[in-house]
XYZ file of C-alpha atoms in Angstrom:
680
model
C -14.455 25.194 -56.701
C -13.950 25.907 -53.007
C -16.310 24.842 -50.269
C -16.678 27.169 -47.363
C -14.883 25.788 -44.219
C -16.600 25.612 -40.849
C -14.560 27.477 -38.295
C -14.248 25.962 -34.755
C -15.100 28.523 -32.159
C -12.876 28.296 -29.054
C -14.536 29.626 -25.991
C -13.440 29.989 -22.396
C -15.623 27.027 -21.429
C -14.059 24.661 -23.976
C -10.568 25.697 -22.887
C -11.425 25.055 -19.264
C -12.851 21.606 -20.109
C -9.768 20.591 -22.130
C -7.400 21.682 -19.346
C -9.402 19.833 -16.724
C -9.403 16.630 -18.800
C -5.641 16.777 -19.377
C -5.005 17.490 -15.711
C -7.041 14.421 -14.793
C -5.070 12.211 -17.173
C -1.708 13.487 -15.906
C -2.903 13.249 -12.347
C -4.071 9.707 -12.936
C -0.725 8.740 -14.388
C 1.096 10.369 -11.481
C -1.191 8.653 -9.049
C -0.591 5.298 -10.695
C 3.166 5.798 -10.622
C 2.970 6.859 -7.009
C 0.877 3.825 -6.163
C 3.399 1.605 -7.915
C 6.259 3.174 -5.981
C 4.409 2.824 -2.698
C 3.545 -0.780 -3.538
C 7.106 -1.575 -4.538
C 8.464 0.012 -1.376
C 5.939 -1.959 0.654
C 6.925 -5.163 -1.201
C 10.628 -4.575 -0.602
C 10.241 -3.545 3.027
C 7.659 -6.116 4.016
C 7.472 -9.083 1.639
C 11.204 -9.194 0.787
C 12.443 -7.950 4.107
C 14.292 -11.200 4.820
C 16.068 -11.201 1.466
C 17.399 -7.667 1.705
C 18.236 -8.049 5.363
C 20.378 -11.022 4.384
C 22.053 -9.022 1.600
C 22.709 -6.186 3.993
C 24.080 -8.600 6.536
C 26.318 -10.179 3.896
C 27.959 -6.794 3.325
C 28.837 -6.719 6.985
C 29.353 -10.412 7.652
C 31.355 -12.842 5.548
C 30.241 -16.484 5.719
C 32.978 -18.998 4.900
C 32.359 -22.732 4.535
C 34.651 -25.053 6.489
C 35.473 -28.207 4.490
C 34.287 -31.330 6.325
C 36.750 -33.932 7.468
C 36.667 -36.966 5.223
C 35.620 -40.332 6.635
C 38.412 -42.803 7.352
C 39.045 -45.930 5.316
C 39.777 -48.821 7.672
C 41.063 -52.346 7.161
C 39.294 -55.436 8.460
C 40.961 -55.013 11.884
C 40.153 -51.316 12.255
C 43.585 -50.057 11.229
C 43.565 -46.831 9.185
C 44.388 -47.173 5.495
C 43.416 -43.519 4.894
C 42.915 -40.904 7.604
C 43.145 -37.140 8.113
C 45.789 -35.000 9.740
C 45.732 -31.362 10.783
C 47.686 -29.003 8.592
C 48.062 -25.398 7.533
C 47.581 -24.634 3.867
C 47.542 -21.745 1.400
C 45.329 -21.503 -1.694
C 44.828 -18.963 -4.467
C 41.393 -17.706 -5.584
C 42.005 -16.704 -9.244
C 39.098 -14.267 -9.568
C 40.304 -12.241 -6.564
C 43.904 -11.916 -7.710
C 45.292 -8.604 -8.982
C 48.944 -9.325 -9.793
C 49.234 -13.073 -10.261
C 52.948 -13.149 -11.114
C 53.884 -10.877 -8.242
C 51.765 -12.862 -5.788
C 53.321 -16.164 -6.866
C 56.846 -14.764 -6.578
C 56.072 -13.418 -3.115
C 54.628 -16.761 -1.957
C 57.515 -18.714 -3.474
C 59.917 -16.609 -1.403
C 57.867 -16.858 1.793
C 57.275 -20.621 1.539
C 60.570 -21.639 -0.147
C 58.773 -23.316 -3.053
C 60.694 -25.430 -5.573
C 60.762 -24.298 -9.201
C 58.659 -27.250 -10.350
C 56.037 -26.352 -7.718
C 55.934 -22.787 -9.035
C 55.479 -24.164 -12.564
C 52.607 -26.323 -11.362
C 50.872 -23.354 -9.708
C 51.195 -21.209 -12.833
C 49.885 -24.014 -15.036
C 46.885 -24.694 -12.788
C 46.077 -20.984 -12.630
C 45.945 -20.851 -16.435
C 43.652 -23.874 -16.636
C 41.495 -23.075 -13.616
C 38.077 -21.512 -13.813
C 37.858 -18.244 -11.864
C 35.962 -19.810 -8.980
C 38.173 -22.863 -8.528
C 40.899 -22.494 -5.883
C 44.456 -23.484 -6.740
C 46.559 -25.071 -4.032
C 49.864 -23.357 -3.341
C 51.135 -25.524 -0.500
C 49.935 -27.492 2.482
C 51.521 -29.148 5.509
C 53.015 -25.763 6.357
C 54.602 -24.929 9.681
C 52.847 -22.439 11.913
C 55.579 -19.860 11.219
C 54.996 -20.155 7.458
C 51.241 -19.913 7.953
C 51.649 -16.811 10.126
C 54.057 -15.200 7.641
C 51.418 -15.422 4.916
C 48.523 -14.395 7.167
C 50.089 -11.079 8.284
C 50.707 -10.093 4.651
C 47.158 -10.719 3.393
C 46.397 -7.010 2.690
C 49.260 -7.063 0.177
C 48.283 -10.441 -1.299
C 44.747 -10.257 -2.724
C 43.443 -13.671 -3.754
C 45.565 -15.564 -1.225
C 43.533 -17.732 1.146
C 45.413 -19.308 4.073
C 43.467 -21.817 6.138
C 43.801 -24.385 8.848
C 42.181 -27.688 8.090
C 42.708 -31.373 7.485
C 44.543 -33.155 4.691
C 44.178 -36.749 3.519
C 46.965 -39.063 4.600
C 47.783 -42.614 3.503
C 50.133 -44.285 6.033
C 51.099 -47.142 3.665
C 52.006 -44.810 0.794
C 52.504 -46.371 -2.623
C 51.404 -49.881 -1.579
C 47.774 -48.682 -1.437
C 47.952 -46.225 -4.349
C 45.892 -48.194 -6.861
C 43.641 -49.754 -4.232
C 42.468 -46.548 -2.539
C 43.131 -43.996 -5.257
C 43.534 -40.408 -4.090
C 41.661 -37.131 -3.562
C 41.983 -33.788 -5.317
C 40.185 -30.485 -5.987
C 36.866 -30.664 -7.817
C 36.925 -29.797 -11.502
C 34.818 -27.168 -13.238
C 32.747 -30.008 -14.700
C 32.021 -31.319 -11.190
C 30.802 -27.890 -10.122
C 28.649 -27.376 -13.216
C 27.040 -30.761 -12.609
C 26.332 -30.416 -8.889
C 26.286 -26.622 -8.301
C 27.453 -27.269 -4.751
C 29.367 -24.302 -3.240
C 31.339 -26.790 -1.168
C 33.137 -27.883 -4.345
C 34.776 -24.457 -4.716
C 35.713 -24.096 -1.056
C 39.495 -23.885 -0.585
C 40.808 -27.099 0.941
C 37.848 -29.292 -0.053
C 38.724 -32.348 -2.130
C 36.804 -35.150 -3.777
C 37.724 -38.749 -4.572
C 39.545 -39.018 -7.888
C 40.307 -42.707 -8.289
C 39.951 -46.130 -6.671
C 37.814 -46.570 -3.571
C 38.129 -42.865 -2.722
C 36.098 -42.119 -5.850
C 33.702 -45.037 -5.529
C 32.673 -44.096 -1.971
C 33.094 -40.321 -2.318
C 29.545 -39.371 -1.247
C 29.719 -41.768 1.701
C 33.077 -40.407 2.885
C 32.128 -36.729 2.464
C 30.639 -35.112 5.557
C 28.694 -31.870 6.052
C 30.590 -28.558 5.944
C 30.900 -26.212 8.874
C 30.661 -22.430 8.626
C 32.523 -19.435 10.050
C 30.968 -15.942 10.311
C 33.327 -12.956 10.502
C 32.558 -9.225 10.504
C 34.328 -7.343 7.716
C 34.733 -3.776 6.487
C 33.561 -2.553 3.095
C 37.012 -3.408 1.745
C 36.793 -6.952 3.087
C 39.168 -6.534 6.035
C 38.288 -8.830 8.940
C 37.143 -6.958 12.048
C 36.239 -9.815 14.362
C 35.079 -13.412 14.315
C 31.414 -13.847 15.231
C 30.381 -17.504 15.357
C 31.646 -20.830 14.049
C 29.619 -23.933 13.315
C 31.782 -27.073 13.334
C 31.794 -29.492 10.428
C 30.311 -32.986 10.554
C 32.890 -35.628 9.542
C 32.060 -38.117 6.815
C 31.237 -41.737 7.542
C 34.066 -44.250 7.589
C 34.123 -47.489 5.609
C 35.617 -50.790 6.669
C 37.263 -52.923 4.012
C 38.050 -56.623 3.857
C 41.691 -55.674 3.231
C 44.346 -56.705 5.760
C 46.547 -53.596 6.083
C 49.652 -55.554 7.069
C 49.243 -58.042 4.229
C 48.520 -55.272 1.711
C 51.715 -53.415 2.592
C 53.715 -56.662 2.651
C 52.439 -57.700 -0.798
C 53.340 -54.331 -2.288
C 56.817 -54.406 -0.820
C 57.352 -58.073 -1.730
C 56.840 -57.317 -5.425
C 60.317 -55.812 -5.136
C 61.605 -53.968 -8.192
C 59.279 -55.809 -10.572
C 56.263 -54.601 -12.485
C 53.409 -56.806 -11.391
C 50.458 -57.534 -9.144
C 49.431 -59.785 -6.266
C 45.850 -60.569 -5.178
C 44.955 -62.631 -2.097
C 41.424 -63.931 -1.388
C 39.828 -65.554 1.652
C 38.560 -68.959 0.505
C 35.885 -68.917 3.218
C 33.840 -66.056 1.749
C 35.695 -64.365 -1.145
C 36.935 -61.376 0.868
C 39.823 -59.596 -0.872
C 42.628 -59.509 1.708
C 45.222 -57.789 -0.481
C 45.282 -56.299 -3.960
C 48.674 -54.761 -4.713
C 49.894 -53.351 -8.028
C 53.495 -52.195 -8.269
C 55.290 -50.019 -9.044
C 52.723 -47.506 -7.933
C 52.351 -43.843 -7.095
C 52.253 -42.308 -3.645
C 48.641 -41.128 -3.179
C 49.911 -38.523 -0.719
C 51.697 -36.799 -3.621
C 48.508 -36.679 -5.701
C 46.382 -35.482 -2.804
C 48.892 -32.727 -2.026
C 49.100 -31.638 -5.675
C 51.653 -33.585 -7.687
C 54.430 -31.633 -9.382
C 55.026 -31.687 -13.136
C 58.387 -33.319 -12.580
C 57.010 -36.215 -10.535
C 54.163 -36.683 -13.016
C 56.623 -36.829 -15.906
C 58.740 -39.378 -14.044
C 55.719 -41.627 -13.425
C 54.269 -41.307 -16.926
C 57.598 -42.048 -18.634
C 58.413 -45.147 -16.565
C 58.270 -48.307 -18.722
C 56.984 -50.246 -15.672
C 53.751 -48.189 -15.947
C 53.234 -47.150 -12.301
C 50.046 -45.252 -13.188
C 48.155 -48.403 -14.286
C 46.301 -50.576 -11.821
C 47.541 -53.937 -13.047
C 45.227 -55.930 -10.767
C 42.104 -54.784 -12.624
C 43.252 -52.982 -15.778
C 46.144 -55.227 -16.784
C 45.298 -58.064 -19.172
C 47.738 -60.919 -19.743
C 47.799 -64.312 -21.440
C 47.427 -66.680 -18.472
C 49.929 -69.189 -19.826
C 50.130 -72.563 -18.129
C 48.200 -71.376 -15.046
C 45.034 -72.488 -16.913
C 46.152 -76.112 -17.195
C 44.424 -77.234 -13.949
C 41.201 -75.681 -15.267
C 41.657 -77.400 -18.630
C 42.354 -80.694 -16.845
C 39.104 -80.278 -14.874
C 37.266 -79.809 -18.169
C 38.940 -82.982 -19.475
C 37.783 -84.954 -16.440
C 34.232 -83.635 -16.782
C 34.317 -84.672 -20.468
C 35.228 -88.257 -19.564
C 39.025 -88.281 -19.936
C 40.538 -90.619 -17.363
C 43.227 -89.202 -15.039
C 45.506 -92.196 -15.725
C 45.405 -91.943 -19.516
C 48.899 -91.209 -20.774
C 50.282 -89.174 -23.635
C 53.837 -89.505 -24.858
C 55.566 -86.140 -25.156
C 58.313 -86.058 -27.769
C 58.912 -82.317 -27.547
C 56.727 -81.244 -30.490
C 53.489 -82.051 -32.294
C 52.233 -81.057 -35.719
C 48.804 -79.475 -35.981
C 47.851 -78.756 -39.576
C 50.929 -77.257 -41.189
C 52.310 -75.819 -37.926
C 54.682 -77.462 -35.492
C 53.785 -76.773 -31.831
C 56.561 -77.275 -29.276
C 56.684 -78.219 -25.632
C 58.826 -76.087 -23.301
C 61.054 -79.150 -22.780
C 62.803 -79.499 -26.105
C 63.435 -83.266 -25.893
C 60.014 -83.979 -24.431
C 58.759 -85.444 -21.160
C 58.036 -88.971 -22.380
C 54.790 -90.673 -21.269
C 52.742 -88.629 -18.756
C 49.312 -88.945 -17.157
C 47.225 -85.960 -16.053
C 48.957 -85.491 -12.690
C 52.403 -85.618 -14.288
C 51.346 -83.310 -17.119
C 50.169 -80.639 -14.666
C 53.191 -81.063 -12.383
C 55.687 -80.849 -15.259
C 53.510 -78.415 -17.257
C 53.683 -80.567 -20.392
C 52.212 -78.748 -23.369
C 51.968 -81.792 -25.649
C 49.590 -83.583 -23.241
C 47.170 -80.658 -23.310
C 47.568 -80.099 -27.057
C 46.352 -83.620 -27.768
C 43.690 -83.912 -25.059
C 42.120 -80.527 -25.880
C 41.593 -81.591 -29.479
C 39.605 -84.586 -28.221
C 37.015 -82.576 -26.268
C 36.904 -79.324 -28.254
C 37.136 -75.689 -27.202
C 33.476 -75.272 -26.192
C 33.873 -77.440 -23.079
C 37.131 -75.763 -22.105
C 35.611 -72.284 -22.530
C 32.581 -73.258 -20.444
C 34.796 -74.462 -17.589
C 36.944 -71.307 -17.853
C 33.866 -69.145 -17.275
C 32.735 -71.295 -14.358
C 36.023 -70.712 -12.551
C 35.849 -66.936 -13.102
C 37.820 -66.248 -16.267
C 36.350 -63.403 -18.314
C 33.764 -62.746 -15.597
C 32.620 -59.224 -14.726
C 32.580 -58.794 -10.968
C 30.474 -56.129 -9.285
C 33.315 -54.120 -7.749
C 33.514 -50.530 -6.455
C 36.137 -49.443 -8.968
C 35.570 -47.000 -11.832
C 37.680 -48.857 -14.390
C 38.133 -52.575 -15.007
C 39.240 -54.854 -17.828
C 37.561 -58.242 -18.029
C 39.728 -60.394 -20.245
C 38.695 -62.873 -22.918
C 37.575 -66.494 -22.960
C 37.612 -67.351 -26.686
C 35.452 -69.966 -28.371
C 34.102 -70.518 -31.921
C 31.100 -68.226 -31.359
C 33.326 -65.440 -29.987
C 35.727 -65.611 -32.944
C 32.890 -65.614 -35.455
C 31.393 -62.518 -33.822
C 34.709 -60.729 -33.260
C 36.610 -61.472 -36.465
C 34.010 -63.078 -38.746
C 36.306 -66.109 -39.022
C 35.895 -69.815 -38.368
C 37.518 -71.385 -35.330
C 40.534 -73.523 -36.213
C 42.210 -76.430 -34.464
C 45.330 -74.366 -33.828
C 43.148 -71.856 -31.946
C 42.211 -74.636 -29.534
C 45.851 -75.695 -29.191
C 46.925 -72.136 -28.360
C 44.084 -71.503 -25.912
C 44.594 -74.740 -24.012
C 47.989 -73.521 -22.749
C 46.748 -69.985 -22.064
C 48.028 -68.286 -25.200
C 46.363 -66.998 -28.346
C 43.222 -64.963 -27.714
C 42.889 -65.901 -24.039
C 43.414 -63.010 -21.567
C 43.017 -62.646 -17.814
C 43.645 -60.091 -15.078
C 45.295 -60.894 -11.707
C 42.026 -60.699 -9.751
C 40.405 -63.245 -12.061
C 43.433 -65.485 -11.605
C 43.045 -65.376 -7.811
C 39.320 -66.110 -8.173
C 40.166 -69.105 -10.377
C 42.523 -70.434 -7.703
C 39.888 -69.950 -4.990
C 37.203 -71.755 -6.992
C 39.482 -74.682 -7.801
C 40.383 -74.867 -4.107
C 36.798 -74.814 -2.804
C 34.580 -75.944 -5.666
C 32.375 -72.892 -4.991
C 31.792 -69.847 -7.169
C 33.222 -67.370 -4.694
C 32.826 -63.703 -5.609
C 35.426 -61.082 -4.639
C 34.225 -58.602 -2.028
C 35.766 -55.407 -0.605
C 33.292 -54.249 2.082
C 33.766 -55.984 5.417
C 30.596 -57.664 6.640
C 28.581 -56.777 3.535
C 25.588 -59.097 3.059
C 25.836 -61.395 0.065
C 24.191 -64.610 -1.131
C 25.817 -67.965 -0.563
C 28.013 -68.877 -3.533
C 26.855 -71.593 -5.867
C 28.909 -74.603 -6.884
C 31.376 -74.597 -9.763
C 29.516 -77.623 -11.099
C 32.376 -80.108 -11.017
C 32.583 -83.426 -9.236
C 34.359 -83.293 -5.873
C 36.352 -86.383 -6.882
C 37.605 -84.524 -9.936
C 38.484 -81.454 -7.848
C 40.513 -83.652 -5.494
C 42.524 -84.940 -8.475
C 43.211 -81.365 -9.634
C 44.265 -80.196 -6.157
C 46.613 -83.158 -5.767
C 48.216 -82.361 -9.125
C 48.614 -78.707 -8.117
C 50.319 -79.820 -4.924
C 52.713 -81.889 -7.019
C 53.622 -78.747 -8.975
C 55.143 -77.273 -5.787
C 55.831 -80.185 -3.463
C 56.292 -83.123 -5.845
C 59.183 -82.114 -8.068
C 57.099 -80.010 -10.448
C 57.826 -76.653 -12.029
C 56.873 -74.613 -8.939
C 59.361 -75.845 -6.362
C 60.398 -72.245 -5.662
C 56.957 -71.676 -4.113
C 57.455 -74.166 -1.262
C 56.522 -72.526 2.031
C 58.867 -72.527 4.987
C 55.958 -72.854 7.426
C 55.626 -76.098 9.455
C 52.661 -78.278 8.458
C 51.545 -75.868 5.718
C 51.779 -76.916 2.068
C 50.900 -74.645 -0.830
C 49.400 -75.982 -4.054
C 49.578 -74.000 -7.264
C 50.485 -73.720 -10.900
C 53.252 -71.761 -12.569
C 52.876 -70.069 -15.912
C 54.883 -68.370 -18.613
C 53.194 -66.200 -21.234
C 54.936 -65.206 -24.436
C 54.536 -61.661 -25.702
C 56.439 -62.160 -28.956
C 56.335 -64.677 -31.766
C 59.244 -67.107 -32.003
C 60.010 -67.797 -35.655
C 61.060 -71.191 -36.979
C 64.421 -69.718 -37.968
C 65.042 -68.557 -34.399
C 63.921 -71.891 -32.990
C 66.275 -73.730 -35.333
C 69.203 -71.572 -34.300
C 68.295 -71.490 -30.630
C 65.576 -69.450 -28.950
C 66.921 -66.285 -27.357
C 66.728 -66.214 -23.590
C 64.761 -63.528 -21.761
C 67.958 -62.070 -20.326
C 69.071 -61.077 -23.834
C 65.780 -59.404 -24.733
C 64.518 -55.876 -24.149
C 62.182 -55.512 -21.167
C 58.987 -55.287 -23.229
C 59.846 -58.476 -25.158
C 60.371 -60.735 -22.142
C 57.810 -63.337 -21.113
C 55.318 -62.685 -18.326
C 55.769 -64.866 -15.229
C 52.636 -66.088 -13.421
C 51.530 -68.178 -10.458
C 48.162 -69.089 -8.975
C 47.572 -71.282 -5.952
C 46.107 -71.799 -2.486
C 47.141 -72.834 1.024
C 46.981 -74.965 3.067
C 46.729 -77.659 0.409
C 44.666 -80.061 2.526
C 42.262 -77.410 3.865
C 42.352 -74.339 1.585
C 41.938 -71.035 3.412
C 43.702 -68.492 1.206
C 44.074 -68.211 -2.575
C 46.606 -66.111 -4.472
C 47.176 -64.860 -8.001
C 50.464 -63.233 -9.016
C 51.634 -61.834 -12.349
C 55.067 -60.322 -13.020
C 55.069 -58.291 -16.222
C 57.991 -59.243 -18.467
C 59.651 -60.963 -15.529
C 60.924 -63.810 -17.664
C 61.702 -65.925 -14.554
C 65.092 -64.185 -14.461
C 65.462 -63.376 -10.753
C 64.508 -66.242 -8.472
C 63.513 -64.268 -5.368
C 61.624 -61.735 -7.515
C 59.742 -64.378 -9.503
C 55.996 -65.001 -9.297
C 56.101 -68.370 -7.427
C 58.290 -67.129 -4.573
C 56.478 -63.767 -4.313
C 53.101 -65.523 -4.084
C 54.398 -68.039 -1.543
C 55.998 -65.401 0.692
C 52.833 -63.285 0.570
C 50.736 -66.216 1.789
C 53.346 -67.056 4.434
C 52.684 -63.654 6.028
C 49.197 -64.875 6.952
C 50.638 -67.854 8.840
C 53.796 -66.366 10.372
C 54.022 -62.582 9.870
C 57.156 -62.200 12.012
C 59.206 -64.664 9.966
C 57.845 -63.265 6.703
C 58.809 -59.699 7.678
C 62.307 -60.751 8.716
C 62.848 -62.299 5.303
C 61.427 -59.247 3.534
C 63.651 -56.797 5.423
C 66.698 -58.878 4.486
C 65.688 -58.985 0.823
C 64.982 -55.245 0.691
C 68.568 -54.483 1.610
C 69.562 -55.938 -1.746
C 66.786 -54.103 -3.571
C 67.728 -50.660 -2.297
C 65.187 -50.327 0.512
C 61.419 -49.954 0.670
C 59.333 -48.752 -2.299
C 59.229 -45.267 -0.803
C 62.993 -45.094 -0.403
C 63.598 -46.364 -3.928
C 61.122 -43.859 -5.349
C 62.822 -40.977 -3.509
C 66.141 -41.880 -5.107
C 64.471 -42.282 -8.486
C 62.905 -38.837 -8.098
C 66.220 -37.271 -7.106
C 67.937 -38.802 -10.152
C 65.104 -37.675 -12.430
C 65.272 -34.141 -11.011
C 69.031 -34.032 -11.568
C 68.667 -35.290 -15.145
C 65.995 -32.671 -15.816
C 68.230 -29.919 -14.398
C 71.128 -31.080 -16.589
C 68.850 -31.129 -19.634
C 67.731 -27.566 -18.927
C 71.313 -26.430 -18.376
C 70.635 -25.440 -14.769
C 73.533 -27.580 -13.521
C 76.599 -28.867 -15.378
C 76.660 -32.555 -16.327
C 78.829 -34.773 -14.127
C 82.306 -35.729 -15.353
C 82.394 -38.766 -17.609
C 84.438 -40.716 -15.066
C 81.891 -40.105 -12.324
C 79.029 -41.029 -14.611
C 80.813 -44.252 -15.543
C 81.444 -45.087 -11.892
C 77.804 -44.420 -11.042
C 76.654 -46.670 -13.876
C 78.985 -49.446 -12.758
C 77.785 -49.155 -9.183
C 74.158 -49.308 -10.273
C 74.915 -52.349 -12.409
C 76.645 -54.048 -9.517
C 73.691 -53.450 -7.199
C 71.211 -54.962 -9.630
C 70.104 -58.499 -8.884
C 71.625 -61.089 -11.159
C 69.580 -63.723 -13.008
C 69.033 -66.932 -11.102
C 70.607 -70.116 -12.440
C 68.517 -72.856 -13.938
C 67.393 -75.095 -11.086
C 66.007 -77.970 -13.055
C 62.643 -79.105 -11.766
C 62.300 -76.009 -9.588
C 62.467 -73.677 -12.580
C 59.143 -72.324 -13.774
C 57.789 -73.666 -17.048
C 58.750 -71.882 -20.250
C 56.971 -71.747 -23.631
């Protein structure tokens, strides 16, 4: 069934109404769009006028940041330990480069770059983020700088500049103390988002005091405005705003003493620390062998890095703070002070027969036939182990450990260095927590002569010497004139400290084990304590057949040689700690007692000390810098031979060279009886 449909009648009026309504809608939409366009244009031209004016200006004008000059690092007398010098440099901006290989080849030809430098540039380009500049070379001559500058249209991504580079006058002797500077990493930029970090030529502190005081030493950048074409070609220079240099810092370090200490360590691997007993100022803190911070700041080559990292004397480690060593017999004055505080009389004697049995183990003295009867003064002077073995068992390890902490062992000092090792002062509680084991008597016996679990770094050793010398808990300090509280007392009787100081004087001046440390300065006596620390276990079979001497052992198996002391003995002013890694007391004038003594003698008579050092260096092959240059040349030659770039030398020549090197090496010193340092 179909229903009839109602037909819609379209008239002229309805058509006119529909058209008018649609026209109004379209017109409204057009009007709205027009209003939006007018509003947007008004917003851009009025509200955001400054923004787009700046963008327009940036197309015409290129603004380049000028890296600020870094603040100087000065010694206590105002002498520069780190300064800046004017230089010309060339960098690469990776994201602007078109033909990287071609550009590097062109620059290598223009600047006469070594092959290892070219390898370094290629490697850094691969690892660099696109915004991080890669240094090609600095310290260029003006002719080299000009040769690159005139070829810039053909070298996209190359950025020559005139600026300032960091310079360390003392070279390797301040390497671990000051650290070095280098380009910021991608992580640095992501953290700080500072455009200065990606400015060619700008560098940040990477290690040591350069890193600790980086913000203080960094100034404010300058800016240079130049007019450029659409293709980036410079038309003219408009204005330049100079940079604001960073603030300088003044250290407690004595520049002359620091350089002397580094050089006086000779060819050994070791460290020397000197403190002012008046206030705890660190006057010198040398770790050798070291690296030249100028090489790192300039961009160290792969070859030099490989040479440093493969050296068994570990030049990349700061031994003063990161090296940990058994203190050996240098702790005996501290142990004796603990004995006195526990009621042991200084005149009580112990008979040393050369060995003592503790449990089922036989512990030996360094003097095989023994010292006979000795009191405390004689035991310290002759470094008798048996005396301390027996006395330590009477008072227990807790009292010894407490005294060790009071004189600075195992203490964490508030120092401006990013990495430190703090050592260990063991006691029953420590062993229970560390190893879940009970403390045994043999642990006490080992610790009382500075072996076993006990560890110390050279700075802590110098602090120990300073506290024994003054009776005050002096704290090491690196900032000259920095406010600090008065140090408290060690907590020991002054009468007991006098006994310890007298015994330490006998070590050097009374026929003890440290006679080599006697100072050749009128009216100045040094007091101290020698030490020898084993790094290997001596079996009973070896002891029965004769203990092998250090001269017959590989370098890493030799004993450490140590010395701590202060001068003058009667009125202590300076304290010293010295450790020679695997020195084994083999070379008398390169041993810890004489190195420490000569370093202190510089403070009393620098002219005489320098004359002696210059004479000694002739036998060592020159200054550290000269020796490192020869080492680098030999390493470069060996690397070239390995790569087949040069033929190996004839066997006869190689043999002659080896014989000559062997002849130039210092020979072991003879045994000098009471002057010889104590041995385990």
